[in-house]
CSV table of C-alpha atoms in Angstrom, one decimal:
chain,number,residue,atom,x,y,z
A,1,UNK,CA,11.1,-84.7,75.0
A,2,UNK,CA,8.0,-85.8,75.6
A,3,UNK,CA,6.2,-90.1,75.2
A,4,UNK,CA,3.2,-91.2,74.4
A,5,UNK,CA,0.4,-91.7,76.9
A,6,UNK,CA,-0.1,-94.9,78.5
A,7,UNK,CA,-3.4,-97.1,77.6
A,8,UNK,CA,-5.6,-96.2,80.3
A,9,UNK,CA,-8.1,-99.0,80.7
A,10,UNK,CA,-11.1,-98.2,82.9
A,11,UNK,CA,-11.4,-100.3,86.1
A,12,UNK,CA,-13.0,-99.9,89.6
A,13,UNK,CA,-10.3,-98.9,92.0
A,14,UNK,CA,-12.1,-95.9,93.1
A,15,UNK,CA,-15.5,-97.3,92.3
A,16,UNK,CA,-17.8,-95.9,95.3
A,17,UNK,CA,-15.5,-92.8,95.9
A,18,UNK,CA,-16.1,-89.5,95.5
A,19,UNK,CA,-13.1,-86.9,94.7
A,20,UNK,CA,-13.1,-83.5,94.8
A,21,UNK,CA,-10.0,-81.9,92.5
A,22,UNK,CA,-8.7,-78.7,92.5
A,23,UNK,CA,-6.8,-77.0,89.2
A,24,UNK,CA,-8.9,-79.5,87.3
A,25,UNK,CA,-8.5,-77.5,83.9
A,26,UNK,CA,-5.0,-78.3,82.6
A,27,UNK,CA,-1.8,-79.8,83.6
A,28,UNK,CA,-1.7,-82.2,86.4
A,29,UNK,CA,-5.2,-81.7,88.0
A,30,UNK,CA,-6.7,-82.5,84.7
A,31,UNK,CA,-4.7,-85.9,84.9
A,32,UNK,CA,-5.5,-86.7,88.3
A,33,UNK,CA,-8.9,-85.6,87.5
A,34,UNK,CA,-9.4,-87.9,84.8
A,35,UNK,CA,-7.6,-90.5,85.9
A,36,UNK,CA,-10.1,-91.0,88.8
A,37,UNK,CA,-13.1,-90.8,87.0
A,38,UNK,CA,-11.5,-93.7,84.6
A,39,UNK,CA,-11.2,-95.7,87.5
A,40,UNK,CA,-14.3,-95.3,88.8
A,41,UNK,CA,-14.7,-92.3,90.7
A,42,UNK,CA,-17.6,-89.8,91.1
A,43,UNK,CA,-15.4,-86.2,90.7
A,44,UNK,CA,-15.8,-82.8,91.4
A,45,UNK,CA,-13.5,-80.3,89.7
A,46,UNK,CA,-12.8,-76.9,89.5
A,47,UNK,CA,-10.6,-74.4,88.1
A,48,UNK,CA,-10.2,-70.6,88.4
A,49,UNK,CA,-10.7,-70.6,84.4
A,50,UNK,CA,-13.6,-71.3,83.7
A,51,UNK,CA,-12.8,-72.1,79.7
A,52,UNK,CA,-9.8,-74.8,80.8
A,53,UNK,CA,-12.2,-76.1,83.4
A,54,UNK,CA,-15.5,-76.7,80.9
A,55,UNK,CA,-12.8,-78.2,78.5
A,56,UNK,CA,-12.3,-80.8,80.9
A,57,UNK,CA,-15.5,-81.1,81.5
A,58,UNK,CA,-16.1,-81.6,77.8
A,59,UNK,CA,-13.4,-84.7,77.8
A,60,UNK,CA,-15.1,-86.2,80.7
A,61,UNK,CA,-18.6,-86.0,79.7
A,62,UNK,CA,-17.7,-87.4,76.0
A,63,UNK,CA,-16.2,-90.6,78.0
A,64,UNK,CA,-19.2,-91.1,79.4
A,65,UNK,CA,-17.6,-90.6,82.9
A,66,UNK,CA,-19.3,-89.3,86.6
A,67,UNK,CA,-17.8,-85.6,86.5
A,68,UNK,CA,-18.9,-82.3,87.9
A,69,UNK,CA,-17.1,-79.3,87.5
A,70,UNK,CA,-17.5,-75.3,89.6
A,71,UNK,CA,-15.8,-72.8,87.4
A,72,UNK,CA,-14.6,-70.5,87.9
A,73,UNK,CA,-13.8,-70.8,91.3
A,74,UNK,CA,-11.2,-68.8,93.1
A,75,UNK,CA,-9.7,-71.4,95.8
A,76,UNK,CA,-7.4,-68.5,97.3
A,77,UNK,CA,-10.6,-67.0,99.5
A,78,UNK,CA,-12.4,-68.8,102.2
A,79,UNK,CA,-15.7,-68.0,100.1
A,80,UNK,CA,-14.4,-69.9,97.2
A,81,UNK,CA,-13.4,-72.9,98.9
A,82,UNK,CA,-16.5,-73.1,100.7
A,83,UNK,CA,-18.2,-73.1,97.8
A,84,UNK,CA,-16.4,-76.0,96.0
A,85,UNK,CA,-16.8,-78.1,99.3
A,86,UNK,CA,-20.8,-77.4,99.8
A,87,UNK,CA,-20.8,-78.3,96.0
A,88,UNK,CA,-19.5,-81.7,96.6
A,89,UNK,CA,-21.5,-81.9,99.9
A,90,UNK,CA,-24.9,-81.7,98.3
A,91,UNK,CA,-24.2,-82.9,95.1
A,92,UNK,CA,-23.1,-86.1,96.5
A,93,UNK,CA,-23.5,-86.6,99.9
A,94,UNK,CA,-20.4,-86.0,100.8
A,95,UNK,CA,-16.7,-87.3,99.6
A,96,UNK,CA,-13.6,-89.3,100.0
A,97,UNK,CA,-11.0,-87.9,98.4
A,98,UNK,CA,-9.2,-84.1,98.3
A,99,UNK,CA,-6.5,-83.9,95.7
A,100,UNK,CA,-5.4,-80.0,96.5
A,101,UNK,CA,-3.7,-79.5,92.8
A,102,UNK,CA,-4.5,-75.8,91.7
A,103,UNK,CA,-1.8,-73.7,92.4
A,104,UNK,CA,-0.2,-70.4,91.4
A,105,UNK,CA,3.3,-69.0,91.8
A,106,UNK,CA,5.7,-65.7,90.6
A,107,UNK,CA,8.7,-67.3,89.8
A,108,UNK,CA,11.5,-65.1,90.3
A,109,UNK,CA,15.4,-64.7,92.1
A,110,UNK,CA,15.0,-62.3,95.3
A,111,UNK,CA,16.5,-59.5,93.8
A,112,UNK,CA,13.8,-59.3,91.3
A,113,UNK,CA,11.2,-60.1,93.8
A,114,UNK,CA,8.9,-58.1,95.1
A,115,UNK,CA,6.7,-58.4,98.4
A,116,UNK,CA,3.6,-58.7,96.1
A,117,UNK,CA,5.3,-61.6,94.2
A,118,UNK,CA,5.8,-63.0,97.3
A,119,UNK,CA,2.4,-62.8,98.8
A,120,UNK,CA,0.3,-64.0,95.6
A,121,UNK,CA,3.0,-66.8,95.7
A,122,UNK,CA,2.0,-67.7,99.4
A,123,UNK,CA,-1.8,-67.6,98.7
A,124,UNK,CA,-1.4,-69.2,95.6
A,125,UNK,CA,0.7,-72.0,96.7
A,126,UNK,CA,0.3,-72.3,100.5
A,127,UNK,CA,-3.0,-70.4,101.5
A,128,UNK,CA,-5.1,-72.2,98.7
A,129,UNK,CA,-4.4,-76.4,100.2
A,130,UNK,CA,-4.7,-74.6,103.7
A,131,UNK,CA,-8.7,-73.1,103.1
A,132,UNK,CA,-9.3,-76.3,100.9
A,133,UNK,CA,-8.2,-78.6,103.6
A,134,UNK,CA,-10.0,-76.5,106.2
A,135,UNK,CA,-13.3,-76.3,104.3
A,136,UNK,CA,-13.2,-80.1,103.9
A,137,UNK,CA,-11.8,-81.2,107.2
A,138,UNK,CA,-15.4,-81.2,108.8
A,139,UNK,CA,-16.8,-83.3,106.3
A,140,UNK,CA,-14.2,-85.6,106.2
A,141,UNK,CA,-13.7,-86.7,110.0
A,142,UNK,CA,-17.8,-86.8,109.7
A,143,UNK,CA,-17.6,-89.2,106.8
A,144,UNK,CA,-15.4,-91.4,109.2
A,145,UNK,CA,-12.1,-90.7,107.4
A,146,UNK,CA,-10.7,-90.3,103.9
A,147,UNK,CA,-7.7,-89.4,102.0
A,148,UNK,CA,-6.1,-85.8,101.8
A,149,UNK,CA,-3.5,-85.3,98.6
A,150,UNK,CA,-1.4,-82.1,98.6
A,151,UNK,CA,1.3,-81.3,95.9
A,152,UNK,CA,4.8,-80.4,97.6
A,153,UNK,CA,7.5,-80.1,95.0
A,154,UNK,CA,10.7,-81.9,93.9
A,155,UNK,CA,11.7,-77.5,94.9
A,156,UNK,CA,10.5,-78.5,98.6
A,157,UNK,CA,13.8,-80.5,99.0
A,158,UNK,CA,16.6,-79.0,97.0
A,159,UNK,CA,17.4,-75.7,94.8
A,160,UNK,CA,17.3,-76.4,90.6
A,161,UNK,CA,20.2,-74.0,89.5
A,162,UNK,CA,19.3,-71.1,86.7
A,163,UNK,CA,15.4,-71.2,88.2
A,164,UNK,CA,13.9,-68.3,90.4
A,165,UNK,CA,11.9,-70.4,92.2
A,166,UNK,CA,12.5,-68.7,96.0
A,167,UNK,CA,9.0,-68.3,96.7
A,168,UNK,CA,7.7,-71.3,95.3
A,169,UNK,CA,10.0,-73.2,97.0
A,170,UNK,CA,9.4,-71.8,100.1
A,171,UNK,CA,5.0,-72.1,99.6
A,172,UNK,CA,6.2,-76.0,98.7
A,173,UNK,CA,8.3,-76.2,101.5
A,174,UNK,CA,5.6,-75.0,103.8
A,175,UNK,CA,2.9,-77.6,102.1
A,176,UNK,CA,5.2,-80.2,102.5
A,177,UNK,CA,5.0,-79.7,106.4
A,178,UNK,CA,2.0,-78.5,107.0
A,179,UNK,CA,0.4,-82.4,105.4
A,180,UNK,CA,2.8,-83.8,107.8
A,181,UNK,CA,0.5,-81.9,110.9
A,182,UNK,CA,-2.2,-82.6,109.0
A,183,UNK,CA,-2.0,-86.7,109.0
A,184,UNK,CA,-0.9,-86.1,112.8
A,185,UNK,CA,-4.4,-84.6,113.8
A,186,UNK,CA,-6.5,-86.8,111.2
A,187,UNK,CA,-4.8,-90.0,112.4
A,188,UNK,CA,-7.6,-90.7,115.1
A,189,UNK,CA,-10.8,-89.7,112.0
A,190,UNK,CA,-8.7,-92.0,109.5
A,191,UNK,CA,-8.2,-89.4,107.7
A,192,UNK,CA,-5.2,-89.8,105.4
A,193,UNK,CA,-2.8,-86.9,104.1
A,194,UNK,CA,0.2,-87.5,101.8
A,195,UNK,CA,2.0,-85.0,99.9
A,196,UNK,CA,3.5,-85.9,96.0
A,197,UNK,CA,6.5,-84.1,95.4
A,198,UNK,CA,6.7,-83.9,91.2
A,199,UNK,CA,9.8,-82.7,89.5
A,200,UNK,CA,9.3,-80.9,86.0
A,201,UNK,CA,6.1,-81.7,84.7
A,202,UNK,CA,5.3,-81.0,80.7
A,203,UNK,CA,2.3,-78.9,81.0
A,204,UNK,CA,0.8,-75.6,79.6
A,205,UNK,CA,2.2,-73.6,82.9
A,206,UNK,CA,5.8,-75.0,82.5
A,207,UNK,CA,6.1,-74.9,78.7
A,208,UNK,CA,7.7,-71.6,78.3
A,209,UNK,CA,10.1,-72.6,80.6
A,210,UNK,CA,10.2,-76.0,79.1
A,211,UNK,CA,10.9,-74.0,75.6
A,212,UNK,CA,14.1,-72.7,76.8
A,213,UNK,CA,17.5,-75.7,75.8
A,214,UNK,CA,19.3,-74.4,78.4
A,215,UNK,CA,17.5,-74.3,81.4
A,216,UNK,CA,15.7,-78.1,79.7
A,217,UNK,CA,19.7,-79.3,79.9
A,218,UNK,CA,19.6,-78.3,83.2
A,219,UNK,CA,17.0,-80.0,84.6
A,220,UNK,CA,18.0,-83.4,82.4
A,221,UNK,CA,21.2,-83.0,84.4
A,222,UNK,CA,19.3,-84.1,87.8
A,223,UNK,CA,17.2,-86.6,86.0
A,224,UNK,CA,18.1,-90.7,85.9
A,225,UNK,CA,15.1,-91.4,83.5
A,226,UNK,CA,16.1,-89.4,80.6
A,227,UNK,CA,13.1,-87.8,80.1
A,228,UNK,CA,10.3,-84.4,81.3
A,229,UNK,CA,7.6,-86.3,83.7
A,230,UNK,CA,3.8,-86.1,82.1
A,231,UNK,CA,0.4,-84.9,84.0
A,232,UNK,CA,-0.3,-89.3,83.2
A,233,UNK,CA,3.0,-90.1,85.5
A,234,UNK,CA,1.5,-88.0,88.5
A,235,UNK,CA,-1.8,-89.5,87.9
A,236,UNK,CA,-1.1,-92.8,88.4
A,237,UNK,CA,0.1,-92.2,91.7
A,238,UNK,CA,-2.5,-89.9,92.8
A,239,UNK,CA,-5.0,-92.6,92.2
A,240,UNK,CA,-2.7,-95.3,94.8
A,241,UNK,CA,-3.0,-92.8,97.1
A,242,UNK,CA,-6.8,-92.1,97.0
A,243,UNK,CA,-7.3,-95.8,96.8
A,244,UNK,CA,-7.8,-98.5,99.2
A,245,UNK,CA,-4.6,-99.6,98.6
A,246,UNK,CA,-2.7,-97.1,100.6
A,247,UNK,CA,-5.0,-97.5,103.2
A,248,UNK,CA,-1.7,-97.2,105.9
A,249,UNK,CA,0.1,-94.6,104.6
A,250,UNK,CA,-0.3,-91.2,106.2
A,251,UNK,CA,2.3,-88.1,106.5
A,252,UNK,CA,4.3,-89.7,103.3
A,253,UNK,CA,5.9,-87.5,100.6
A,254,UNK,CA,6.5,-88.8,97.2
A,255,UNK,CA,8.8,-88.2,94.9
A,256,UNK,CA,8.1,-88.8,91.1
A,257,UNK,CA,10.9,-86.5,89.7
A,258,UNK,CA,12.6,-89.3,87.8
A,259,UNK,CA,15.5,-89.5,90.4
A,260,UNK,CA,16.1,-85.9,90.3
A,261,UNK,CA,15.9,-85.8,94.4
A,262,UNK,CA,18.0,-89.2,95.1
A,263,UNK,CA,21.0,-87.7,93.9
């Protein structure tokens, strides 16, 4: 089931902001990526594919809105997110906002897991927020504060039966906490971090599971609002958070799962 977008109408929000967006090629970082720039924001994306990220790219620049893009760039080594950072850095000066989207998982039960599964699910999912975070942390306090966004999971909080999700749940888990230490030490830089927890999201990652009516009942069985959630839906929220507007909120999770974790 999916709707149809919602008008997006440009505004300044973020006008005077810099963002810097990880997993900017598809899915949700492409939303939150957009989104920004709609409302005013000077971004910085980046993706691991470099065709996915230049096709954001292409959207962007056709709006006539302030977008960069480094692709591809490989967020799971300390070179890579180094990279991304400096980008920003001397492209602009410096930045605002860190929106730690990208991510990468093996979804499987334990029994069909293997220790490689595992690991590239860690660094994929956990390692890849903690060298983003740690490339930009620097920058940040230096700035004089500035707001982190890491993606937890509705996964972080309870099991979805019929989905091998072990080792996502557990990278999730870990982001989920870690952004909680991480708005404890930035608290005296004003440096905000806040974690979004998203239930199912319609994207091009999820889609073959999305494509399956039984485990798609199965999720509709946790959900109030009757229906998958949208990159759009995430978006919105991503942009409270990077705004102004949030300015006391630190070491928050949010949910946006349709009610699936209220139950």
């Amino acid at each position: 089931m999916s709707i149809e977008p919602l008008s997006v109408l440009l505004s300044e929000r973020l006008k005077g902001k810099v963002a810097i967006v990880t997993g900017a090629g598809n899915g949700i970082g492409q939303g939150v990526a957009l989104m920004f720039a709609r409302h005013g924001a000077k971004v910085v994306g980046c993706d691991i594919d470099p065709k996915a990220a230049q096709g954001t790219l292409d959207i962007a620049r056709a709006e006539g809105l302030a977008f960069d893009s480094v692709h591809p760039c490989d967020l799971t080594t300390q070179e890579g997110a180094q990279t991304l950072i400096g980008y920003a850095v001397e492209t602009h000066g410096g930045f605002d906002i860190l929106v730690n989207a990208a991510a990468m998982g093996v979804f499987a039960f334990i029994d069909a897991m293997t220790y490689d599964d595992w690991r590239r699910t860690m660094a994929g999912e956990l390692d890849i927020v903690f060298l983003a975070c740690k490339a930009a942390w620097p920058h940040l306090v230096a700035r004089g504060g500035g707001s982190i966004i890491n993606f937890a999971s509705a996964n972080a909080h309870q099991a979805l039966n019929g989905s091998g999700a072990l080792a996502h749940c557990a990278g999730k888990g870990g982001v989920l906490a870690m952004t909680r230490q991480l708005a404890m030490e930035g608290g005296p830089h004003k440096v905000r971090a806040n974690t979004i927890s998203p239930g199912l999201i319609v994207t091009a990652a999820t889609a073959p599971v999305v494509a399956n009516p039984a485990f798609e009942a199965e999720v509709m069985k946790k959900l109030m609002l009757k229906r998958l959630g949208q990159p759009e839906d995430v978006a919105w929220l991503a942009t409270f958070l990077a705004s102004d507007e949030s300015r006391w909120i630190t070491g928050a999770d949010h949910a946006i799962d349709g009610g699936a974790t209220a139950w």
